[in-house]
Coordinates of C-alpha atoms in Angstrom, one line a residue:
M1 CA 107.2 144.8 144.1
D2 CA 106.0 148.0 145.8
P3 CA 102.3 148.3 147.0
I4 CA 101.3 150.2 143.9
R5 CA 102.4 147.4 141.6
R6 CA 100.9 144.8 143.9
S7 CA 97.5 146.4 143.6
S8 CA 97.7 146.2 139.8
T9 CA 97.7 142.4 139.8
L10 CA 94.7 142.0 142.2
R11 CA 92.1 141.1 139.5
L12 CA 94.4 138.5 137.8
T13 CA 96.0 136.8 140.7
G14 CA 93.0 136.4 143.0
L15 CA 90.0 136.6 140.7
L16 CA 88.4 133.2 141.2
C17 CA 89.7 132.7 144.7
L18 CA 88.4 136.1 145.8
L19 CA 85.0 135.5 144.3
F20 CA 84.8 132.2 146.2
L21 CA 85.9 133.6 149.5
V22 CA 83.7 136.7 149.2
F23 CA 80.6 134.6 148.4
F24 CA 81.0 132.4 151.5
S25 CA 82.1 135.3 153.7
R26 CA 78.9 137.2 152.9
G27 CA 76.8 134.1 153.3
F28 CA 78.0 133.1 156.7
A29 CA 78.9 136.4 158.3
S30 CA 76.3 139.1 158.0
H31 CA 78.3 141.3 160.4
D32 CA 82.0 141.6 159.6
V33 CA 84.6 143.1 161.8
V34 CA 85.6 146.5 160.5
S35 CA 89.1 147.6 161.5
E36 CA 90.7 150.8 160.2
K37 CA 94.5 150.5 159.8
S38 CA 96.8 153.4 160.0
S39 CA 100.6 153.4 159.4
G40 CA 101.4 154.2 163.0
T41 CA 99.4 151.4 164.7
T42 CA 101.1 148.2 165.8
Q43 CA 99.8 144.6 165.9
E44 CA 99.0 144.9 169.7
D45 CA 96.8 147.9 169.1
S46 CA 94.8 146.1 166.4
R47 CA 94.3 143.1 168.6
S48 CA 93.1 145.2 171.6
Q49 CA 90.7 147.1 169.3
A50 CA 89.3 143.8 168.0
N51 CA 88.9 142.5 171.6
S52 CA 87.1 145.7 172.7
T53 CA 84.5 145.5 169.8
A54 CA 84.0 141.8 170.0
H55 CA 81.1 141.9 172.5
K56 CA 79.2 144.4 170.3
K57 CA 79.1 142.3 167.2
T58 CA 78.4 138.7 166.3
F59 CA 81.4 136.3 166.2
P60 CA 82.3 135.9 162.5
V61 CA 82.1 132.4 161.2
L62 CA 84.3 133.2 158.1
S63 CA 86.3 136.4 157.7
F64 CA 88.3 137.7 154.7
N65 CA 91.8 139.2 155.0
Y66 CA 93.5 139.0 151.6
E67 CA 96.2 141.6 152.5
H68 CA 97.6 139.3 155.1
V69 CA 98.6 136.7 152.5
R70 CA 98.8 138.9 149.5
T71 CA 102.5 138.7 148.6
P72 CA 103.0 134.9 149.0
F73 CA 99.6 134.2 147.4
E74 CA 100.5 136.2 144.3
I75 CA 104.0 134.7 144.1
S76 CA 102.5 131.2 144.3
L77 CA 99.9 132.0 141.5
W78 CA 102.6 133.4 139.2
I79 CA 104.7 130.2 139.7
L80 CA 101.7 128.1 139.2
L81 CA 100.9 129.9 136.0
A82 CA 104.5 129.3 134.8
L83 CA 104.3 125.6 135.6
F84 CA 101.0 125.2 133.8
M85 CA 102.5 126.9 130.7
K86 CA 105.5 124.7 130.7
L87 CA 103.4 121.6 131.2
G88 CA 101.0 122.6 128.4
F89 CA 104.0 123.3 126.1
H90 CA 105.3 119.8 126.5
I91 CA 101.9 118.0 126.3
I92 CA 101.2 119.4 122.8
P93 CA 104.2 118.1 120.7
T94 CA 103.1 119.9 117.5
V95 CA 103.5 123.3 119.2
S96 CA 107.0 122.5 120.6
H97 CA 108.3 121.5 117.1
I98 CA 107.1 124.8 115.5
V99 CA 107.3 127.5 118.2
P100 CA 110.1 127.7 120.8
E101 CA 109.1 127.6 124.4
S102 CA 110.4 131.1 125.0
C103 CA 108.1 132.5 122.3
L104 CA 105.1 130.8 123.7
L105 CA 105.8 132.2 127.2
I106 CA 106.3 135.7 125.9
F107 CA 102.9 135.4 124.1
V108 CA 101.3 134.2 127.3
G109 CA 102.8 137.3 129.1
L110 CA 101.4 139.5 126.4
L111 CA 98.0 137.9 126.9
V112 CA 98.1 138.2 130.7
G113 CA 99.3 141.8 130.5
G114 CA 96.5 142.6 128.0
I115 CA 93.9 141.2 130.3
I116 CA 95.2 143.2 133.3
K117 CA 95.2 146.4 131.3
A118 CA 91.7 145.7 129.9
T119 CA 90.4 145.6 133.5
G120 CA 91.7 149.1 134.1
E121 CA 94.7 148.1 136.2
Q122 CA 98.4 148.7 135.5
P123 CA 100.3 145.5 134.6
P124 CA 103.5 144.7 136.7
I125 CA 106.9 145.4 135.2
L126 CA 109.9 143.1 135.4
D127 CA 111.8 144.9 138.3
S128 CA 115.5 144.9 138.0
N129 CA 116.1 143.9 141.6
L130 CA 113.7 141.0 141.2
F131 CA 115.5 139.9 138.0
F132 CA 119.1 140.2 139.1
L133 CA 118.7 139.0 142.7
Y134 CA 116.1 136.2 142.4
L135 CA 115.4 135.1 138.9
L136 CA 118.8 135.2 137.2
P137 CA 121.0 133.4 139.8
P138 CA 119.3 129.9 139.6
I139 CA 119.7 129.8 135.8
I140 CA 123.4 130.8 136.0
L141 CA 124.1 128.4 138.9
D142 CA 122.5 125.5 137.0
A143 CA 124.6 126.4 133.9
G144 CA 127.8 126.8 135.8
Y145 CA 127.4 123.8 138.1
F146 CA 126.8 121.4 135.2
L147 CA 129.1 123.2 132.7
P148 CA 130.9 120.7 130.4
M149 CA 134.5 121.6 131.4
R150 CA 136.4 119.7 128.7
P151 CA 134.9 121.5 125.7
F152 CA 134.8 124.8 127.6
T153 CA 138.5 124.7 128.4
E154 CA 139.5 123.4 125.0
N155 CA 137.7 126.4 123.4
I156 CA 138.4 129.0 126.0
G157 CA 140.5 131.2 123.7
T158 CA 137.7 131.4 121.1
I159 CA 135.1 132.0 123.8
L160 CA 137.1 134.9 125.3
M161 CA 137.7 136.4 121.9
F162 CA 133.9 136.4 121.2
A163 CA 133.0 137.6 124.7
M164 CA 135.6 140.4 125.0
V165 CA 136.6 141.6 121.6
G166 CA 133.3 140.8 120.0
T167 CA 131.3 142.6 122.6
L168 CA 133.6 145.7 122.4
W169 CA 133.1 145.7 118.6
N170 CA 129.3 145.5 118.9
V171 CA 129.2 148.3 121.5
F172 CA 131.2 150.8 119.5
F173 CA 129.8 149.8 116.1
I174 CA 126.1 150.0 117.3
G175 CA 126.7 153.1 119.4
G176 CA 128.5 155.0 116.6
M177 CA 126.0 154.1 113.9
M178 CA 123.0 154.9 116.1
Y179 CA 124.6 158.3 116.8
A180 CA 124.8 158.9 113.1
V181 CA 121.1 157.9 112.7
C182 CA 120.2 160.3 115.5
Q183 CA 121.7 163.2 113.5
I184 CA 119.2 162.6 110.6
D185 CA 116.6 165.4 110.6
A186 CA 113.8 163.0 109.9
A187 CA 114.5 161.0 113.0
K188 CA 114.0 164.1 115.3
L189 CA 116.5 162.7 117.8
A190 CA 119.1 165.5 117.8
H191 CA 118.9 165.6 121.6
V192 CA 120.4 162.1 121.9
D193 CA 124.2 162.6 122.2
L194 CA 127.1 160.2 121.5
L195 CA 127.5 159.1 125.1
S196 CA 123.9 158.1 125.3
C197 CA 124.2 156.1 122.1
L198 CA 127.3 154.3 123.4
L199 CA 125.4 153.6 126.6
F200 CA 122.6 152.1 124.5
G201 CA 125.2 150.0 122.6
S202 CA 126.6 148.6 125.8
I203 CA 123.1 147.5 126.8
I204 CA 121.9 146.0 123.5
S205 CA 125.2 144.4 122.4
A206 CA 125.6 141.5 124.9
V207 CA 124.3 138.0 124.1
D208 CA 121.8 136.9 126.7
P209 CA 122.5 133.5 128.4
V210 CA 118.8 132.9 129.3
S211 CA 117.6 133.2 125.7
V212 CA 120.5 131.2 124.3
L213 CA 119.8 128.3 126.8
A214 CA 116.1 128.4 126.0
V215 CA 116.6 128.1 122.2
F216 CA 119.8 126.1 121.8
E217 CA 118.7 123.3 124.2
E218 CA 115.6 122.7 122.0
I219 CA 117.4 122.4 118.7
H220 CA 120.1 120.0 120.1
I221 CA 122.9 121.7 118.3
N222 CA 126.4 120.1 118.5
E223 CA 128.5 120.6 121.6
L224 CA 131.0 122.9 119.9
L225 CA 128.6 125.5 118.7
H226 CA 126.6 125.3 121.9
I227 CA 129.6 125.9 124.1
L228 CA 130.9 128.7 121.9
V229 CA 127.6 130.8 122.0
F230 CA 126.7 129.9 125.5
G231 CA 130.2 130.5 126.9
E232 CA 130.2 133.9 125.1
S233 CA 126.9 134.8 126.8
L234 CA 128.3 133.9 130.2
L235 CA 131.7 135.6 130.0
N236 CA 130.6 138.8 128.3
D237 CA 128.9 139.9 131.6
A238 CA 132.1 141.6 132.8
V239 CA 132.5 143.7 129.6
T240 CA 128.8 144.6 129.7
V241 CA 128.8 145.6 133.4
V242 CA 132.0 147.8 133.0
L243 CA 130.9 149.5 129.8
Y244 CA 127.4 150.1 131.2
H245 CA 128.6 151.8 134.4
L246 CA 131.4 153.7 132.5
F247 CA 129.2 155.2 129.8
K248 CA 126.4 155.9 132.3
E249 CA 128.9 157.9 134.4
F250 CA 130.2 159.7 131.3
A251 CA 126.7 160.5 130.1
H252 CA 125.9 161.9 133.6
E253 CA 129.0 164.2 133.5
Q254 CA 128.7 164.9 129.8
A255 CA 132.4 164.5 129.3
I256 CA 135.0 161.8 128.6
T257 CA 138.3 162.1 130.4
V258 CA 141.6 160.2 129.9
T259 CA 141.6 159.3 133.6
G260 CA 138.1 157.8 133.3
A261 CA 139.0 155.7 130.3
V262 CA 142.1 154.3 132.0
L263 CA 140.1 153.6 135.2
G264 CA 137.5 151.9 132.9
V265 CA 140.2 149.5 131.6
I266 CA 141.4 148.8 135.1
S267 CA 137.8 148.3 136.2
F268 CA 137.3 145.6 133.6
F269 CA 140.1 143.4 135.0
V270 CA 138.9 144.1 138.6
V271 CA 135.3 143.2 137.8
S272 CA 136.1 140.1 135.9
L273 CA 139.0 138.7 137.9
G274 CA 137.5 139.9 141.1
G275 CA 134.3 138.1 140.4
V276 CA 136.2 134.9 139.6
M277 CA 138.2 135.1 142.8
V278 CA 135.1 135.6 144.9
G279 CA 133.6 132.5 143.3
V280 CA 136.7 130.4 143.8
I281 CA 136.9 131.4 147.5
Y282 CA 133.3 130.4 148.1
G283 CA 133.7 127.2 146.1
I284 CA 136.8 126.1 148.1
V285 CA 135.0 126.9 151.4
G286 CA 131.9 125.1 150.3
A287 CA 133.9 122.0 149.2
F288 CA 135.8 122.0 152.6
T289 CA 132.5 122.3 154.5
S290 CA 131.2 119.2 152.7
R291 CA 133.9 117.1 154.2
F292 CA 132.1 117.2 157.6
T293 CA 128.5 116.8 156.4
S294 CA 128.5 113.0 156.8
Y295 CA 127.2 113.5 160.3
S296 CA 124.1 115.3 159.0
R297 CA 123.2 114.3 155.4
V298 CA 120.0 116.4 155.3
I299 CA 121.7 119.7 155.2
E300 CA 124.2 118.8 152.4
P301 CA 122.2 120.3 149.5
L302 CA 121.6 123.6 151.4
F303 CA 125.4 124.2 151.6
V304 CA 125.6 124.0 147.8
F305 CA 122.8 126.5 147.2
L306 CA 123.7 128.9 150.0
Y307 CA 127.5 129.1 149.2
S308 CA 126.7 129.7 145.5
Y309 CA 124.1 132.4 146.2
M310 CA 126.4 134.0 148.8
A311 CA 129.2 134.1 146.1
Y312 CA 126.8 135.9 143.7
L313 CA 125.6 138.4 146.4
S314 CA 129.1 139.1 147.6
A315 CA 130.2 139.9 144.1
E316 CA 127.2 142.2 143.6
I317 CA 128.1 144.1 146.8
F318 CA 131.4 145.3 145.3
H319 CA 129.9 145.7 141.8
L320 CA 131.9 142.7 140.5
S321 CA 130.6 140.2 138.0
G322 CA 128.1 138.1 139.8
I323 CA 127.6 135.8 136.8
M324 CA 131.3 135.0 136.6
S325 CA 131.4 134.5 140.4
L326 CA 128.5 132.1 140.3
I327 CA 130.1 130.1 137.4
A328 CA 133.5 129.9 139.2
C329 CA 131.9 128.8 142.4
G330 CA 129.9 126.0 140.7
V331 CA 132.9 124.8 138.7
I332 CA 135.2 124.7 141.7
M333 CA 132.7 123.2 144.1
R334 CA 131.2 120.4 142.0
P335 CA 134.0 117.7 141.8
Y336 CA 134.8 117.9 145.5
V337 CA 131.2 118.2 146.8
E338 CA 130.0 115.2 144.7
A339 CA 132.8 113.1 146.2
N340 CA 131.7 114.0 149.8
I341 CA 127.9 114.1 149.7
S342 CA 125.6 111.1 149.6
H343 CA 123.8 109.8 146.5
K344 CA 120.5 111.1 147.7
S345 CA 121.9 114.6 148.3
Y346 CA 123.5 114.5 144.8
T347 CA 120.1 113.7 143.3
T348 CA 118.5 116.5 145.4
V349 CA 121.0 119.0 144.2
K350 CA 120.6 118.0 140.5
Y351 CA 116.8 118.0 140.3
F352 CA 116.3 121.1 142.6
L353 CA 118.7 123.1 140.4
K354 CA 116.9 122.0 137.2
M355 CA 113.5 122.8 138.7
W356 CA 114.6 126.1 140.1
S357 CA 116.2 127.3 136.9
S358 CA 113.3 126.1 134.8
V359 CA 110.8 128.1 136.9
S360 CA 113.0 131.2 136.8
D361 CA 113.4 130.9 133.0
T362 CA 109.6 130.6 132.6
L363 CA 108.8 133.6 134.8
I364 CA 111.4 135.8 133.1
F365 CA 109.8 135.3 129.7
I366 CA 106.2 135.7 131.0
F367 CA 107.3 139.0 132.8
L368 CA 108.9 140.2 129.5
G369 CA 105.5 139.9 127.8
V370 CA 103.6 141.6 130.7
S371 CA 106.2 144.4 130.9
T372 CA 105.8 145.0 127.1
V373 CA 102.1 145.7 127.6
A374 CA 102.8 147.9 130.7
G375 CA 104.9 150.4 128.8
P376 CA 105.3 153.4 128.6
H377 CA 106.8 153.3 125.1
T378 CA 108.3 156.0 122.9
W379 CA 108.1 154.7 119.4
N380 CA 110.4 156.0 116.7
W381 CA 110.4 154.0 113.5
I382 CA 113.8 155.1 112.3
F383 CA 115.5 154.4 115.6
V384 CA 113.9 151.0 116.1
I385 CA 114.4 149.7 112.6
F386 CA 118.0 150.8 112.4
T387 CA 118.7 149.3 115.8
V388 CA 117.6 145.9 114.6
I389 CA 119.6 146.2 111.4
F390 CA 122.8 147.3 113.1
C391 CA 122.5 144.6 115.7
L392 CA 122.4 142.0 112.9
V393 CA 125.2 143.6 110.8
S394 CA 127.5 144.1 113.8
R395 CA 127.0 140.5 114.9
V396 CA 127.7 139.1 111.4
L397 CA 130.8 141.2 110.8
G398 CA 132.2 140.5 114.2
V399 CA 131.8 136.7 113.9
I400 CA 133.3 136.6 110.4
G401 CA 136.3 138.8 111.4
L402 CA 137.1 137.0 114.7
T403 CA 136.6 133.6 113.2
A404 CA 139.0 134.3 110.3
F405 CA 141.6 135.3 112.9
M406 CA 140.9 132.4 115.3
N407 CA 141.0 129.8 112.6
K408 CA 144.7 130.4 112.2
F409 CA 145.3 129.0 115.6
R410 CA 142.5 126.4 115.9
I411 CA 143.0 122.7 115.1
V412 CA 139.3 122.2 114.4
K413 CA 138.4 125.1 112.0
L414 CA 135.0 126.8 112.2
T415 CA 133.3 126.4 108.9
K416 CA 130.9 128.8 107.1
K417 CA 127.9 126.9 108.5
D418 CA 129.3 127.2 112.0
Q419 CA 129.9 130.9 111.6
F420 CA 126.3 131.4 110.4
I421 CA 124.9 129.5 113.4
I422 CA 127.1 131.5 115.8
A423 CA 126.1 134.8 114.3
Y424 CA 122.4 133.8 114.0
G425 CA 122.3 132.5 117.6
G426 CA 123.3 135.9 119.2
L427 CA 120.0 136.3 121.0
R428 CA 119.1 139.2 123.3
G429 CA 116.9 138.9 126.4
A430 CA 115.9 140.1 129.8
I431 CA 119.4 141.3 130.9
A432 CA 119.3 144.0 128.3
F433 CA 115.7 145.0 129.4
S434 CA 116.7 145.1 133.1
L435 CA 119.8 147.3 132.4
G436 CA 117.6 149.6 130.3
F437 CA 115.1 149.8 133.1
L438 CA 117.8 151.1 135.4
L439 CA 118.3 154.3 133.4
N440 CA 117.3 157.6 135.0
N441 CA 116.4 159.9 132.0
N442 CA 112.8 159.0 131.4
E443 CA 112.6 160.4 127.8
I444 CA 115.7 158.5 126.6
K445 CA 114.8 155.5 128.9
N446 CA 111.4 155.0 127.2
L447 CA 113.0 155.3 123.7
F448 CA 115.7 152.8 124.6
L449 CA 113.3 150.3 126.2
T450 CA 111.1 150.3 123.2
A451 CA 114.0 149.6 120.9
I452 CA 115.4 146.9 123.3
I453 CA 112.0 145.1 123.5
T454 CA 111.8 145.2 119.7
V455 CA 115.3 143.6 119.4
I456 CA 114.4 141.0 122.0
F457 CA 111.2 140.1 120.2
F458 CA 112.9 140.0 116.8
T459 CA 115.8 137.7 118.1
V460 CA 113.5 135.4 120.1
F461 CA 110.6 135.1 117.7
V462 CA 112.2 135.5 114.2
Q463 CA 115.7 134.0 114.9
G464 CA 114.4 131.6 117.5
M465 CA 111.7 130.2 115.4
T466 CA 113.7 129.9 112.2
I467 CA 117.0 128.6 113.6
R468 CA 115.7 125.0 113.8
P469 CA 114.7 124.7 110.1
L470 CA 117.9 126.5 109.1
V471 CA 120.0 124.0 111.1
E472 CA 118.2 121.1 109.3
L473 CA 118.4 122.9 105.9
L474 CA 122.2 123.5 106.2
A475 CA 122.7 119.9 107.7
V476 CA 124.5 121.3 110.7
K477 CA 125.9 118.6 112.9
K478 CA 123.7 118.0 115.9
K479 CA 124.4 116.7 119.4
K480 CA 124.8 112.9 119.7
E481 CA 123.3 111.3 122.7
S482 CA 125.9 108.7 123.6
K483 CA 126.4 106.8 126.8
E484 CA 129.6 107.1 128.7
S485 CA 131.8 104.0 129.0
I486 CA 134.9 103.0 130.8
N487 CA 136.5 102.2 127.4
E488 CA 136.0 105.7 126.2
E489 CA 137.4 107.2 129.4
I490 CA 140.5 105.0 129.2
H491 CA 141.1 106.1 125.6
T492 CA 140.5 109.7 126.5
Q493 CA 143.1 109.6 129.3
F494 CA 145.5 107.7 127.2
L495 CA 145.3 110.4 124.5
D496 CA 145.8 113.1 127.1
H497 CA 148.9 111.5 128.4
L498 CA 150.2 110.8 124.9
L499 CA 149.7 114.4 123.9
T500 CA 151.4 115.6 127.1
G501 CA 154.4 113.4 126.3
I502 CA 154.6 114.7 122.8
E503 CA 154.6 118.2 124.1
D504 CA 157.4 117.3 126.6
I505 CA 159.5 115.8 123.8
C506 CA 159.1 118.9 121.7
G507 CA 159.8 121.2 124.6
H508 CA 156.5 122.9 124.1
Y509 CA 154.5 124.2 127.1
G510 CA 151.1 123.8 125.6
H511 CA 147.5 123.2 126.7
H512 CA 148.0 119.6 127.7
H513 CA 151.2 120.3 129.7
W514 CA 149.5 122.8 132.0
K515 CA 146.5 120.7 132.3
D516 CA 148.7 117.8 133.5
K517 CA 150.5 120.1 135.9
L518 CA 147.1 121.2 137.3
N519 CA 145.8 117.7 137.7
R520 CA 149.0 116.6 139.5
F521 CA 148.7 119.6 141.9
N522 CA 145.0 118.8 142.5
K523 CA 145.7 115.2 143.2
T524 CA 148.7 115.8 145.4
Y525 CA 147.5 118.7 147.6
V526 CA 143.9 119.9 146.9
K527 CA 142.1 116.6 147.1
R528 CA 143.7 115.8 150.5
W529 CA 142.2 118.9 152.0
L530 CA 138.8 119.0 150.3
I531 CA 137.8 115.3 150.0
A532 CA 137.2 113.2 153.1
G533 CA 138.3 109.6 153.6
E534 CA 139.8 107.3 151.0
R535 CA 138.0 109.1 148.1
S536 CA 140.9 111.7 148.1
T537 CA 143.4 109.0 146.9
E538 CA 140.9 107.2 144.7
P539 CA 142.2 106.7 141.0
Q540 CA 140.4 108.7 138.4
L541 CA 139.1 105.6 136.6
I542 CA 137.6 104.2 139.7
S543 CA 135.9 107.5 140.5
F544 CA 134.5 107.7 137.0
Y545 CA 133.3 104.1 137.3
N546 CA 131.5 104.9 140.5
K547 CA 129.8 107.9 138.9
M548 CA 128.7 105.9 135.9
E549 CA 127.3 103.1 138.1
L550 CA 125.4 105.7 140.1
K551 CA 124.0 107.3 137.0
Q552 CA 122.9 103.9 135.6
A553 CA 121.2 102.9 138.8
M554 CA 119.3 106.2 138.9
M555 CA 118.2 105.7 135.3
M556 CA 117.0 102.1 136.1
V557 CA 115.0 103.4 139.1
E558 CA 113.4 106.2 137.1
S559 CA 112.4 103.9 134.2
G560 CA 111.0 101.2 136.6
S561 CA 113.5 98.6 135.5
A562 CA 114.6 98.1 139.1
A563 CA 111.3 96.5 139.9
K564 CA 112.0 93.6 137.5
L565 CA 115.3 92.7 139.2
P566 CA 115.3 89.7 141.6
T567 CA 115.2 90.5 145.2
I568 CA 117.8 87.9 146.1
V569 CA 120.9 88.0 143.9
P570 CA 123.2 84.9 144.1
A571 CA 126.6 85.8 145.4
R572 CA 129.5 85.6 143.0
T573 CA 132.6 83.8 143.9
A574 CA 135.2 86.5 143.9
F575 CA 139.0 85.9 143.7
S576 CA 140.4 87.0 147.0
I577 CA 143.8 88.7 147.2
S578 CA 145.7 89.3 150.4
K579 CA 146.5 92.8 151.5
S580 CA 150.3 92.3 151.1
R581 CA 149.8 90.8 147.6
E582 CA 147.6 93.8 146.7
E583 CA 150.2 96.3 147.9
E584 CA 152.9 94.5 145.9
I585 CA 150.8 94.7 142.7
R586 CA 150.1 98.3 143.3
R587 CA 153.8 99.0 143.8
V588 CA 154.8 97.3 140.6
L589 CA 152.2 99.1 138.6
R590 CA 153.0 102.4 140.1
A591 CA 156.7 101.9 139.4
N592 CA 156.2 100.9 135.8
L593 CA 153.1 102.8 134.6
Q594 CA 153.3 106.1 136.4
N595 CA 157.0 107.1 136.2
T596 CA 157.7 110.8 136.9
R597 CA 158.2 112.6 133.6
Q598 CA 161.6 114.1 133.0
R599 CA 162.2 117.3 131.1
L600 CA 164.2 116.5 128.0
R601 CA 165.9 118.7 125.5
S602 CA 163.6 120.1 122.8
Y603 CA 164.0 118.3 119.5
S604 CA 165.7 120.1 116.7
R605 CA 167.4 118.3 113.8
Y606 CA 170.0 121.1 113.6
E607 CA 171.2 120.6 117.2
L608 CA 171.5 116.8 117.3
L609 CA 175.0 115.4 118.1
N610 CA 176.6 113.1 115.5
D611 CA 176.4 109.5 116.4
A612 CA 179.6 107.6 115.6
L613 CA 177.8 104.3 115.0
E614 CA 175.4 106.1 112.6
D615 CA 178.3 107.6 110.7
D616 CA 179.9 104.1 110.3
I617 CA 176.7 102.7 109.0
S618 CA 176.2 105.6 106.5
E619 CA 179.8 105.1 105.3
A620 CA 179.3 101.4 104.8
R621 CA 176.1 102.0 102.8
F622 CA 177.9 104.6 100.6
R623 CA 180.8 102.2 99.8
K624 CA 178.3 99.4 99.0
Q625 CA 176.4 101.6 96.7
K626 CA 179.6 102.7 94.9
E627 CA 180.7 99.0 94.5
M628 CA 177.3 98.2 93.0
E629 CA 177.5 101.1 90.5
R630 CA 181.0 100.0 89.5
R631 CA 179.9 96.4 88.8
V632 CA 176.9 97.6 86.7
S633 CA 179.1 99.8 84.6
L634 CA 181.6 96.9 84.0
N635 CA 178.8 94.6 82.8
N636 CA 177.4 97.3 80.5
S637 CA 180.9 97.8 78.9
K638 CA 181.3 94.1 78.3
L639 CA 178.0 93.9 76.5

């Protein structure tokens, strides 16, 4: 924040502390040191001036210099306020069942902003650089690092359809309809052209991952709906970034060219795929670095955080998708890093990411409330009301149309209830506000920001507060908290291999075929380079068992059950096997259970060769049937 914005938060951030310090400073120091600072003086000049005037005045027992610690002090107070709000939200259970946490935090921000404005100061505004560079990355890293890969990859087609086609539909539908609204004489918005309306549509159309996480994690919706809406909110970043910069450039030049449109399409692939490639590169480098951290376990968590943040910043340098870069880095890095780092480092990474993302999420919603009070706003009833209406209509029509198309290819169809929750869960948040804050035209900027804040408040308060009772009313399936087990993992792997074999027999290169190819490539080549020691050749079931045992041990320690365990555990008599015998057993199992799959001809009943033995059997059956019919006819004639 610049010095003008810092001065606006003086009364709030240091009110009690300042009164305390001022009281004691005046009580114990009657003569204070007065030093006039200018922009051209250095620290050496100020020290020499203090030394020259020290013999003329009494030595101060207690001095006051708030400007020296102003920035870290205000940051600490804001974080402390966020933590108190989150703590109070969970202490009072009745509030958490009625009002979502995001709504309460925005209300606190409105209250804080009102207090600041009542004192005659200007409330701080959620700065775009503060949001995109410091508050958003922890939330995206936490979501990408712990992303459930199996449901995400199984529904990647539907997620991409919602993220790409759905976002494009929302942009052009909202932009076109809002341009039609601006042509109404009663709206008095004839100066807002089509390009500005399309720019507004690109800002307001994208689903916000911060708001989706804040609401959907509280209602415990089933994993399918959660991954569809949240995956859409993560992957629509590339579409939003490209369209925002494209329409912003067109609005500046007041013209749309064919070359610009073609470059915009190319830019979409560059932004999305380029962001993914940057994340993959940093993820591989981070995983390779973790091979050598066994000599210094203390720095292991820092590599995870720094490589991920560097991936995000590197993507932002080239105007690529930082969100997709951060997700790709976390997804690529996690399996290899967790195999290399220690258990304590794994615990540190897990809880630090959760803590960091929770604090960022809280600060974002508080700053949204404060920024609403700060203004300035250009209120236009027609523009604001139709914005809310068209956002809802475009979301519903887009979900219904895309779901009708995707259900033709999905095995698990999306029901009407699922479609309603997906459409109703399209929440907007701080990303739209920050993009609107970057606009240059102040007149249109204030109009757009007022409409954006209204849509955010409507989706977070109205949809966020009513989605829980609607889920219970419609009896939508919720998430089941089940413990992982070896038995479940064995059956899951068995079904994966079975489906892969079925695809091979049918000659179909489907999802399971390519997944098996990727797993074999990963096991044969990638693990040997990115995982240190014997863990690189460890079977998947053994690795899963180790993770499950670690998770169970951590849960026992957290619950205090470990204190009840005996300190001395009697040793069990284990059956010992010699190394040669163990290698022989492994060789037999490997030869019989893991045979290399062979590509067979695809099955078709029209292309099968005639089997001579089968023909003989069929002929014998035909003759026997004819003989039986002849005997039956003779018996009937005699009767």
